[in-house]
Amino acid sequence: MSGRLGLLFGLLLGHRSNTTELDDRITACRACPRLVAWRESVAAVKRAAFRDQEYWGKPVPGFGPMDASLLIVGLAPAAHGANRTGRMFTGDRSGDFLYRALYEVGLASQPEAWALDDGLELYGVRIASPVRCAPPANKPTPEERDRCSPFLREELGLLTSLRSVVVLGAFGWQAFLPLLGSARPKFGHGVEVSLGGLRVFGCYHVSQQNTFTGKLTQEMLQGVLARATAAEPTS
């Protein structure tokens, strides 16, 4: 994202918060009663395999450097993944699939992510989601999506080096595009559009439903990531 576009987002918000302040407001949010109840219930009951672990049980902030040139936009934290670990796409099979691809294309220091203290670093890429709380059945409502979207808009305003975005799945596509203007190109795997000064790429979500059936393979995901990483900034 150009500096001018980042400044525009800041002006629309009326201020430019730093990352720590934004993350603090994200993790303290209780705006959606249904999501608050679900995330905290899951954190209290836990899955048997993680019974001895303390769950995060709060909204999950973005992960990765703020000078990233690439942003990956997911859907929402998984109940026993990021809702447990407190970091985007960490601790579940969807995350394993994503981080393996990021590692293979040189964007991550290691191919696995299991905890906040696992030593994982991202290179030139940040990961965020339009909904920051784990939703029941992995399905946030449109109202919950819209209530949470200002966080992603503000994060965009802080990413002043951003050039490209990979959006995972149709839900994320529908949530993210309104932040860049009124255009609504159709979602599809491998779709590439120029919006708001950014190259935006569509990619099937890394859900187990897609990866186990072969609808999304490592080669497909790595291909989109490589294209997005090499994308030139728009005028």
PDB file of C-alpha atoms in Angstrom:
ATOM      1  CA  MET A   1       0.000   0.000   0.000  1.00  0.00           C
ATOM      2  CA  SER A   2       1.316   3.428  -0.852  1.00  0.00           C
ATOM      3  CA  GLY A   3       2.034   5.923   1.913  1.00  0.00           C
ATOM      4  CA  ARG A   4      -0.745   8.121   0.524  1.00  0.00           C
ATOM      5  CA  LEU A   5      -3.291   5.320   0.800  1.00  0.00           C
ATOM      6  CA  GLY A   6      -2.154   4.535   4.357  1.00  0.00           C
ATOM      7  CA  LEU A   7      -2.521   8.192   5.250  1.00  0.00           C
ATOM      8  CA  LEU A   8      -6.003   8.235   3.730  1.00  0.00           C
ATOM      9  CA  PHE A   9      -7.076   5.364   5.956  1.00  0.00           C
ATOM     10  CA  GLY A  10      -5.617   7.204   8.947  1.00  0.00           C
ATOM     11  CA  LEU A  11      -7.501  10.375   8.088  1.00  0.00           C
ATOM     12  CA  LEU A  12     -10.742   8.451   7.719  1.00  0.00           C
ATOM     13  CA  LEU A  13     -10.213   7.019  11.191  1.00  0.00           C
ATOM     14  CA  GLY A  14      -9.247  10.371  12.685  1.00  0.00           C
ATOM     15  CA  HIS A  15      -6.050   8.992  14.228  1.00  0.00           C
ATOM     16  CA  ARG A  16      -3.183   6.588  13.642  1.00  0.00           C
ATOM     17  CA  SER A  17      -2.923   4.185  16.546  1.00  0.00           C
ATOM     18  CA  ASN A  18       0.192   2.100  17.040  1.00  0.00           C
ATOM     19  CA  THR A  19       0.076  -1.663  16.761  1.00  0.00           C
ATOM     20  CA  THR A  20       0.160  -2.355  20.474  1.00  0.00           C
ATOM     21  CA  GLU A  21      -2.766  -0.047  21.157  1.00  0.00           C
ATOM     22  CA  LEU A  22      -4.780  -1.645  18.327  1.00  0.00           C
ATOM     23  CA  ASP A  23      -3.999  -5.160  19.550  1.00  0.00           C
ATOM     24  CA  ASP A  24      -5.048  -4.199  23.078  1.00  0.00           C
ATOM     25  CA  ARG A  25      -8.411  -2.951  21.846  1.00  0.00           C
ATOM     26  CA  ILE A  26      -8.924  -6.072  19.748  1.00  0.00           C
ATOM     27  CA  THR A  27      -8.232  -8.478  22.606  1.00  0.00           C
ATOM     28  CA  ALA A  28     -10.487  -6.508  24.982  1.00  0.00           C
ATOM     29  CA  CYS A  29     -13.476  -6.396  22.602  1.00  0.00           C
ATOM     30  CA  ARG A  30     -16.821  -7.813  23.800  1.00  0.00           C
ATOM     31  CA  ALA A  31     -19.058  -6.298  21.127  1.00  0.00           C
ATOM     32  CA  CYS A  32     -20.661  -9.552  19.892  1.00  0.00           C
ATOM     33  CA  PRO A  33     -22.491 -11.408  22.707  1.00  0.00           C
ATOM     34  CA  ARG A  34     -22.843 -14.674  20.766  1.00  0.00           C
ATOM     35  CA  LEU A  35     -19.140 -14.810  19.944  1.00  0.00           C
ATOM     36  CA  VAL A  36     -18.072 -13.827  23.461  1.00  0.00           C
ATOM     37  CA  ALA A  37     -20.202 -16.613  24.931  1.00  0.00           C
ATOM     38  CA  TRP A  38     -18.898 -19.203  22.466  1.00  0.00           C
ATOM     39  CA  ARG A  39     -15.181 -18.381  22.678  1.00  0.00           C
ATOM     40  CA  GLU A  40     -15.277 -18.349  26.486  1.00  0.00           C
ATOM     41  CA  SER A  41     -17.308 -21.562  26.674  1.00  0.00           C
ATOM     42  CA  VAL A  42     -14.825 -23.363  24.435  1.00  0.00           C
ATOM     43  CA  ALA A  43     -11.933 -22.020  26.519  1.00  0.00           C
ATOM     44  CA  ALA A  44     -13.547 -23.294  29.725  1.00  0.00           C
ATOM     45  CA  VAL A  45     -14.657 -26.740  28.510  1.00  0.00           C
ATOM     46  CA  LYS A  46     -11.605 -27.352  26.263  1.00  0.00           C
ATOM     47  CA  ARG A  47     -10.909 -30.282  23.973  1.00  0.00           C
ATOM     48  CA  ALA A  48      -9.700 -33.424  25.717  1.00  0.00           C
ATOM     49  CA  ALA A  49      -6.341 -33.342  23.915  1.00  0.00           C
ATOM     50  CA  PHE A  50      -5.681 -29.847  25.298  1.00  0.00           C
ATOM     51  CA  ARG A  51      -7.176 -30.246  28.751  1.00  0.00           C
ATOM     52  CA  ASP A  52      -3.919 -29.302  30.508  1.00  0.00           C
ATOM     53  CA  GLN A  53      -3.519 -26.087  28.489  1.00  0.00           C
ATOM     54  CA  GLU A  54      -4.801 -22.626  29.272  1.00  0.00           C
ATOM     55  CA  TYR A  55      -6.884 -21.340  26.375  1.00  0.00           C
ATOM     56  CA  TRP A  56      -6.550 -17.789  25.073  1.00  0.00           C
ATOM     57  CA  GLY A  57     -10.347 -17.401  24.857  1.00  0.00           C
ATOM     58  CA  LYS A  58     -10.251 -13.806  23.546  1.00  0.00           C
ATOM     59  CA  PRO A  59     -10.265 -12.021  20.178  1.00  0.00           C
ATOM     60  CA  VAL A  60      -7.062 -12.674  18.227  1.00  0.00           C
ATOM     61  CA  PRO A  61      -4.904  -9.804  16.878  1.00  0.00           C
ATOM     62  CA  GLY A  62      -2.982  -9.914  13.616  1.00  0.00           C
ATOM     63  CA  PHE A  63       0.376 -11.670  13.366  1.00  0.00           C
ATOM     64  CA  GLY A  64       3.455 -10.612  11.418  1.00  0.00           C
ATOM     65  CA  PRO A  65       5.561  -7.497  10.813  1.00  0.00           C
ATOM     66  CA  MET A  66       3.825  -4.166  10.268  1.00  0.00           C
ATOM     67  CA  ASP A  67       6.175  -3.331   7.392  1.00  0.00           C
ATOM     68  CA  ALA A  68       4.865  -6.365   5.477  1.00  0.00           C
ATOM     69  CA  SER A  69       4.304  -6.022   1.743  1.00  0.00           C
ATOM     70  CA  LEU A  70       1.809  -8.934   1.734  1.00  0.00           C
ATOM     71  CA  LEU A  71      -1.307  -9.390   3.868  1.00  0.00           C
ATOM     72  CA  ILE A  72      -3.163 -12.695   4.194  1.00  0.00           C
ATOM     73  CA  VAL A  73      -6.823 -12.357   5.177  1.00  0.00           C
ATOM     74  CA  GLY A  74      -8.522 -15.426   6.630  1.00  0.00           C
ATOM     75  CA  LEU A  75     -12.010 -15.923   8.060  1.00  0.00           C
ATOM     76  CA  ALA A  76     -11.912 -16.174  11.870  1.00  0.00           C
ATOM     77  CA  PRO A  77      -9.958 -17.978  14.609  1.00  0.00           C
ATOM     78  CA  ALA A  78     -10.601 -21.697  15.021  1.00  0.00           C
ATOM     79  CA  ALA A  79     -12.185 -22.752  18.314  1.00  0.00           C
ATOM     80  CA  HIS A  80      -9.302 -25.014  19.334  1.00  0.00           C
ATOM     81  CA  GLY A  81      -6.650 -23.331  17.180  1.00  0.00           C
ATOM     82  CA  ALA A  82      -6.094 -19.592  17.534  1.00  0.00           C
ATOM     83  CA  ASN A  83      -8.803 -19.369  20.217  1.00  0.00           C
ATOM     84  CA  ARG A  84      -6.545 -21.704  22.211  1.00  0.00           C
ATOM     85  CA  THR A  85      -3.099 -20.369  21.290  1.00  0.00           C
ATOM     86  CA  GLY A  86      -3.816 -16.649  20.811  1.00  0.00           C
ATOM     87  CA  ARG A  87      -2.093 -16.383  17.413  1.00  0.00           C
ATOM     88  CA  MET A  88      -3.588 -16.459  13.935  1.00  0.00           C
ATOM     89  CA  PHE A  89      -3.689 -19.910  12.302  1.00  0.00           C
ATOM     90  CA  THR A  90      -1.658 -21.467  15.110  1.00  0.00           C
ATOM     91  CA  GLY A  91      -2.382 -24.867  16.623  1.00  0.00           C
ATOM     92  CA  ASP A  92      -4.679 -26.514  14.070  1.00  0.00           C
ATOM     93  CA  ARG A  93      -4.432 -28.352  10.756  1.00  0.00           C
ATOM     94  CA  SER A  94      -5.526 -25.381   8.676  1.00  0.00           C
ATOM     95  CA  GLY A  95      -2.638 -23.438  10.148  1.00  0.00           C
ATOM     96  CA  ASP A  96      -0.249 -26.318   9.524  1.00  0.00           C
ATOM     97  CA  PHE A  97      -1.251 -26.241   5.846  1.00  0.00           C
ATOM     98  CA  LEU A  98      -0.834 -22.469   5.571  1.00  0.00           C
ATOM     99  CA  TYR A  99       2.485 -22.231   7.391  1.00  0.00           C
ATOM    100  CA  ARG A 100       3.932 -25.115   5.387  1.00  0.00           C
ATOM    101  CA  ALA A 101       3.195 -23.130   2.215  1.00  0.00           C
ATOM    102  CA  LEU A 102       4.573 -19.894   3.674  1.00  0.00           C
ATOM    103  CA  TYR A 103       7.766 -21.715   4.633  1.00  0.00           C
ATOM    104  CA  GLU A 104       8.156 -23.276   1.200  1.00  0.00           C
ATOM    105  CA  VAL A 105       7.944 -19.893  -0.551  1.00  0.00           C
ATOM    106  CA  GLY A 106      10.320 -18.225   1.909  1.00  0.00           C
ATOM    107  CA  LEU A 107       7.832 -16.243   3.978  1.00  0.00           C
ATOM    108  CA  ALA A 108       8.151 -18.122   7.298  1.00  0.00           C
ATOM    109  CA  SER A 109      11.075 -19.302   9.393  1.00  0.00           C
ATOM    110  CA  GLN A 110       9.603 -22.751  10.027  1.00  0.00           C
ATOM    111  CA  PRO A 111       6.876 -24.966   8.544  1.00  0.00           C
ATOM    112  CA  GLU A 112       4.819 -25.463  11.714  1.00  0.00           C
ATOM    113  CA  ALA A 113       3.095 -23.253  14.286  1.00  0.00           C
ATOM    114  CA  TRP A 114       1.904 -24.696  17.570  1.00  0.00           C
ATOM    115  CA  ALA A 115       2.235 -21.974  20.267  1.00  0.00           C
ATOM    116  CA  LEU A 116       3.025 -18.304  20.849  1.00  0.00           C
ATOM    117  CA  ASP A 117       6.534 -19.199  22.010  1.00  0.00           C
ATOM    118  CA  ASP A 118       7.415 -21.626  19.197  1.00  0.00           C
ATOM    119  CA  GLY A 119       9.927 -19.220  17.632  1.00  0.00           C
ATOM    120  CA  LEU A 120       8.039 -18.756  14.363  1.00  0.00           C
ATOM    121  CA  GLU A 121       8.823 -15.572  12.412  1.00  0.00           C
ATOM    122  CA  LEU A 122       7.141 -14.258   9.285  1.00  0.00           C
ATOM    123  CA  TYR A 123       9.097 -12.444   6.571  1.00  0.00           C
ATOM    124  CA  GLY A 124       7.310  -9.625   4.755  1.00  0.00           C
ATOM    125  CA  VAL A 125       3.850 -11.015   5.412  1.00  0.00           C
ATOM    126  CA  ARG A 126       1.157 -10.329   8.018  1.00  0.00           C
ATOM    127  CA  ILE A 127      -1.932 -12.427   8.762  1.00  0.00           C
ATOM    128  CA  ALA A 128      -5.281 -11.028   9.892  1.00  0.00           C
ATOM    129  CA  SER A 129      -8.964 -11.892   9.713  1.00  0.00           C
ATOM    130  CA  PRO A 130     -12.207  -9.944   9.308  1.00  0.00           C
ATOM    131  CA  VAL A 131     -13.648 -11.624  12.428  1.00  0.00           C
ATOM    132  CA  ARG A 132     -11.370 -11.847  15.469  1.00  0.00           C
ATOM    133  CA  CYS A 133     -13.358 -14.256  17.666  1.00  0.00           C
ATOM    134  CA  ALA A 134     -13.934 -17.955  17.099  1.00  0.00           C
ATOM    135  CA  PRO A 135     -17.538 -18.385  15.842  1.00  0.00           C
ATOM    136  CA  PRO A 136     -19.827 -21.387  16.393  1.00  0.00           C
ATOM    137  CA  ALA A 137     -19.527 -23.843  13.471  1.00  0.00           C
ATOM    138  CA  ASN A 138     -16.917 -21.488  11.938  1.00  0.00           C
ATOM    139  CA  LYS A 139     -19.765 -19.310  10.673  1.00  0.00           C
ATOM    140  CA  PRO A 140     -19.890 -15.688  11.824  1.00  0.00           C
ATOM    141  CA  THR A 141     -22.994 -13.748  10.915  1.00  0.00           C
ATOM    142  CA  PRO A 142     -22.875 -10.777   8.510  1.00  0.00           C
ATOM    143  CA  GLU A 143     -23.653  -8.521  11.478  1.00  0.00           C
ATOM    144  CA  GLU A 144     -20.692  -9.902  13.441  1.00  0.00           C
ATOM    145  CA  ARG A 145     -18.466  -9.479  10.392  1.00  0.00           C
ATOM    146  CA  ASP A 146     -19.499  -5.848   9.948  1.00  0.00           C
ATOM    147  CA  ARG A 147     -19.118  -5.066  13.651  1.00  0.00           C
ATOM    148  CA  CYS A 148     -15.556  -6.374  13.606  1.00  0.00           C
ATOM    149  CA  SER A 149     -14.465  -4.887  10.264  1.00  0.00           C
ATOM    150  CA  PRO A 150     -13.187  -1.543  11.699  1.00  0.00           C
ATOM    151  CA  PHE A 151     -10.278  -3.448  13.264  1.00  0.00           C
ATOM    152  CA  LEU A 152      -9.163  -4.746   9.871  1.00  0.00           C
ATOM    153  CA  ARG A 153      -9.656  -1.316   8.318  1.00  0.00           C
ATOM    154  CA  GLU A 154      -7.446   0.220  11.000  1.00  0.00           C
ATOM    155  CA  GLU A 155      -4.812  -2.465  10.553  1.00  0.00           C
ATOM    156  CA  LEU A 156      -4.733  -1.659   6.847  1.00  0.00           C
ATOM    157  CA  GLY A 157      -4.036   1.962   7.709  1.00  0.00           C
ATOM    158  CA  LEU A 158      -0.935   0.903   9.637  1.00  0.00           C
ATOM    159  CA  LEU A 159       0.440  -1.329   6.871  1.00  0.00           C
ATOM    160  CA  THR A 160       2.017   1.460   4.846  1.00  0.00           C
ATOM    161  CA  SER A 161       4.331  -0.873   2.855  1.00  0.00           C
ATOM    162  CA  LEU A 162       1.531  -3.150   1.691  1.00  0.00           C
ATOM    163  CA  ARG A 163       1.456  -4.075  -2.015  1.00  0.00           C
ATOM    164  CA  SER A 164      -0.663  -7.213  -2.221  1.00  0.00           C
ATOM    165  CA  VAL A 165      -3.312  -9.203  -0.362  1.00  0.00           C
ATOM    166  CA  VAL A 166      -4.260 -12.885  -0.493  1.00  0.00           C
ATOM    167  CA  VAL A 167      -7.829 -13.462   0.662  1.00  0.00           C
ATOM    168  CA  LEU A 168      -8.685 -16.995   1.781  1.00  0.00           C
ATOM    169  CA  GLY A 169     -12.243 -17.941   0.869  1.00  0.00           C
ATOM    170  CA  ALA A 170     -15.403 -16.193  -0.271  1.00  0.00           C
ATOM    171  CA  PHE A 171     -16.362 -14.968   3.209  1.00  0.00           C
ATOM    172  CA  GLY A 172     -13.079 -13.126   3.623  1.00  0.00           C
ATOM    173  CA  TRP A 173     -13.384 -11.790   0.066  1.00  0.00           C
ATOM    174  CA  GLN A 174     -16.824 -10.328   0.801  1.00  0.00           C
ATOM    175  CA  ALA A 175     -15.578  -8.841   4.066  1.00  0.00           C
ATOM    176  CA  PHE A 176     -12.337  -7.374   2.737  1.00  0.00           C
ATOM    177  CA  LEU A 177     -13.269  -5.804  -0.600  1.00  0.00           C
ATOM    178  CA  PRO A 178     -15.607  -3.138   0.869  1.00  0.00           C
ATOM    179  CA  LEU A 179     -12.577  -1.733   2.697  1.00  0.00           C
ATOM    180  CA  LEU A 180     -11.037  -0.858  -0.675  1.00  0.00           C
ATOM    181  CA  GLY A 181     -14.008   0.726  -2.436  1.00  0.00           C
ATOM    182  CA  SER A 182     -17.289  -0.093  -4.132  1.00  0.00           C
ATOM    183  CA  ALA A 183     -16.043  -2.642  -6.709  1.00  0.00           C
ATOM    184  CA  ARG A 184     -17.241  -6.229  -6.115  1.00  0.00           C
ATOM    185  CA  PRO A 185     -15.378  -8.607  -8.460  1.00  0.00           C
ATOM    186  CA  LYS A 186     -16.419 -12.244  -8.128  1.00  0.00           C
ATOM    187  CA  PHE A 187     -14.363 -14.513  -5.876  1.00  0.00           C
ATOM    188  CA  GLY A 188     -12.476 -17.416  -7.349  1.00  0.00           C
ATOM    189  CA  HIS A 189      -9.273 -19.310  -6.738  1.00  0.00           C
ATOM    190  CA  GLY A 190      -6.429 -17.523  -8.498  1.00  0.00           C
ATOM    191  CA  VAL A 191      -8.463 -14.423  -9.306  1.00  0.00           C
ATOM    192  CA  GLU A 192      -6.330 -11.265  -9.347  1.00  0.00           C
ATOM    193  CA  VAL A 193      -7.743  -7.741  -9.228  1.00  0.00           C
ATOM    194  CA  SER A 194      -6.348  -4.255  -8.605  1.00  0.00           C
ATOM    195  CA  LEU A 195      -8.270  -2.336  -5.963  1.00  0.00           C
ATOM    196  CA  GLY A 196      -7.412   0.610  -3.739  1.00  0.00           C
ATOM    197  CA  GLY A 197      -3.794   0.635  -4.850  1.00  0.00           C
ATOM    198  CA  LEU A 198      -3.340  -3.074  -4.036  1.00  0.00           C
ATOM    199  CA  ARG A 199      -3.090  -6.345  -5.940  1.00  0.00           C
ATOM    200  CA  VAL A 200      -5.748  -8.599  -4.416  1.00  0.00           C
ATOM    201  CA  PHE A 201      -5.662 -12.374  -4.988  1.00  0.00           C
ATOM    202  CA  GLY A 202      -8.394 -14.906  -4.271  1.00  0.00           C
ATOM    203  CA  CYS A 203      -7.486 -18.323  -2.862  1.00  0.00           C
ATOM    204  CA  TYR A 204      -9.587 -21.188  -1.591  1.00  0.00           C
ATOM    205  CA  HIS A 205      -9.597 -21.264   2.207  1.00  0.00           C
ATOM    206  CA  VAL A 206      -7.159 -23.595   3.949  1.00  0.00           C
ATOM    207  CA  SER A 207     -10.002 -25.388   5.751  1.00  0.00           C
ATOM    208  CA  GLN A 208      -9.746 -29.138   6.183  1.00  0.00           C
ATOM    209  CA  GLN A 209     -12.814 -29.509   3.977  1.00  0.00           C
ATOM    210  CA  ASN A 210     -10.776 -28.049   1.103  1.00  0.00           C
ATOM    211  CA  THR A 211      -7.344 -29.491   1.856  1.00  0.00           C
ATOM    212  CA  PHE A 212      -8.465 -33.049   2.703  1.00  0.00           C
ATOM    213  CA  THR A 213     -10.537 -33.319  -0.488  1.00  0.00           C
ATOM    214  CA  GLY A 214      -7.813 -31.887  -2.707  1.00  0.00           C
ATOM    215  CA  LYS A 215      -9.823 -28.830  -3.681  1.00  0.00           C
ATOM    216  CA  LEU A 216      -6.817 -26.854  -2.401  1.00  0.00           C
ATOM    217  CA  THR A 217      -3.355 -28.401  -2.689  1.00  0.00           C
ATOM    218  CA  GLN A 218      -0.001 -27.158  -1.465  1.00  0.00           C
ATOM    219  CA  GLU A 219       0.993 -26.432  -5.053  1.00  0.00           C
ATOM    220  CA  MET A 220      -2.123 -24.308  -5.584  1.00  0.00           C
ATOM    221  CA  LEU A 221      -1.622 -22.307  -2.400  1.00  0.00           C
ATOM    222  CA  GLN A 222       2.101 -21.836  -2.950  1.00  0.00           C
ATOM    223  CA  GLY A 223       1.386 -20.664  -6.486  1.00  0.00           C
ATOM    224  CA  VAL A 224      -0.931 -17.898  -5.296  1.00  0.00           C
ATOM    225  CA  LEU A 225       1.494 -16.864  -2.549  1.00  0.00           C
ATOM    226  CA  ALA A 226       4.383 -16.694  -5.012  1.00  0.00           C
ATOM    227  CA  ARG A 227       2.362 -14.526  -7.415  1.00  0.00           C
ATOM    228  CA  ALA A 228       1.288 -12.203  -4.613  1.00  0.00           C
ATOM    229  CA  THR A 229       4.828 -11.887  -3.293  1.00  0.00           C
ATOM    230  CA  ALA A 230       6.143 -10.938  -6.734  1.00  0.00           C
ATOM    231  CA  ALA A 231       3.297  -8.508  -7.493  1.00  0.00           C
ATOM    232  CA  GLU A 232       4.313  -4.995  -8.408  1.00  0.00           C
ATOM    233  CA  PRO A 233       2.558  -2.074  -6.695  1.00  0.00           C
ATOM    234  CA  THR A 234      -0.303  -0.514  -8.644  1.00  0.00           C
ATOM    235  CA  SER A 235      -0.189   3.085  -9.739  1.00  0.00           C
TER     236      SER A 235
END
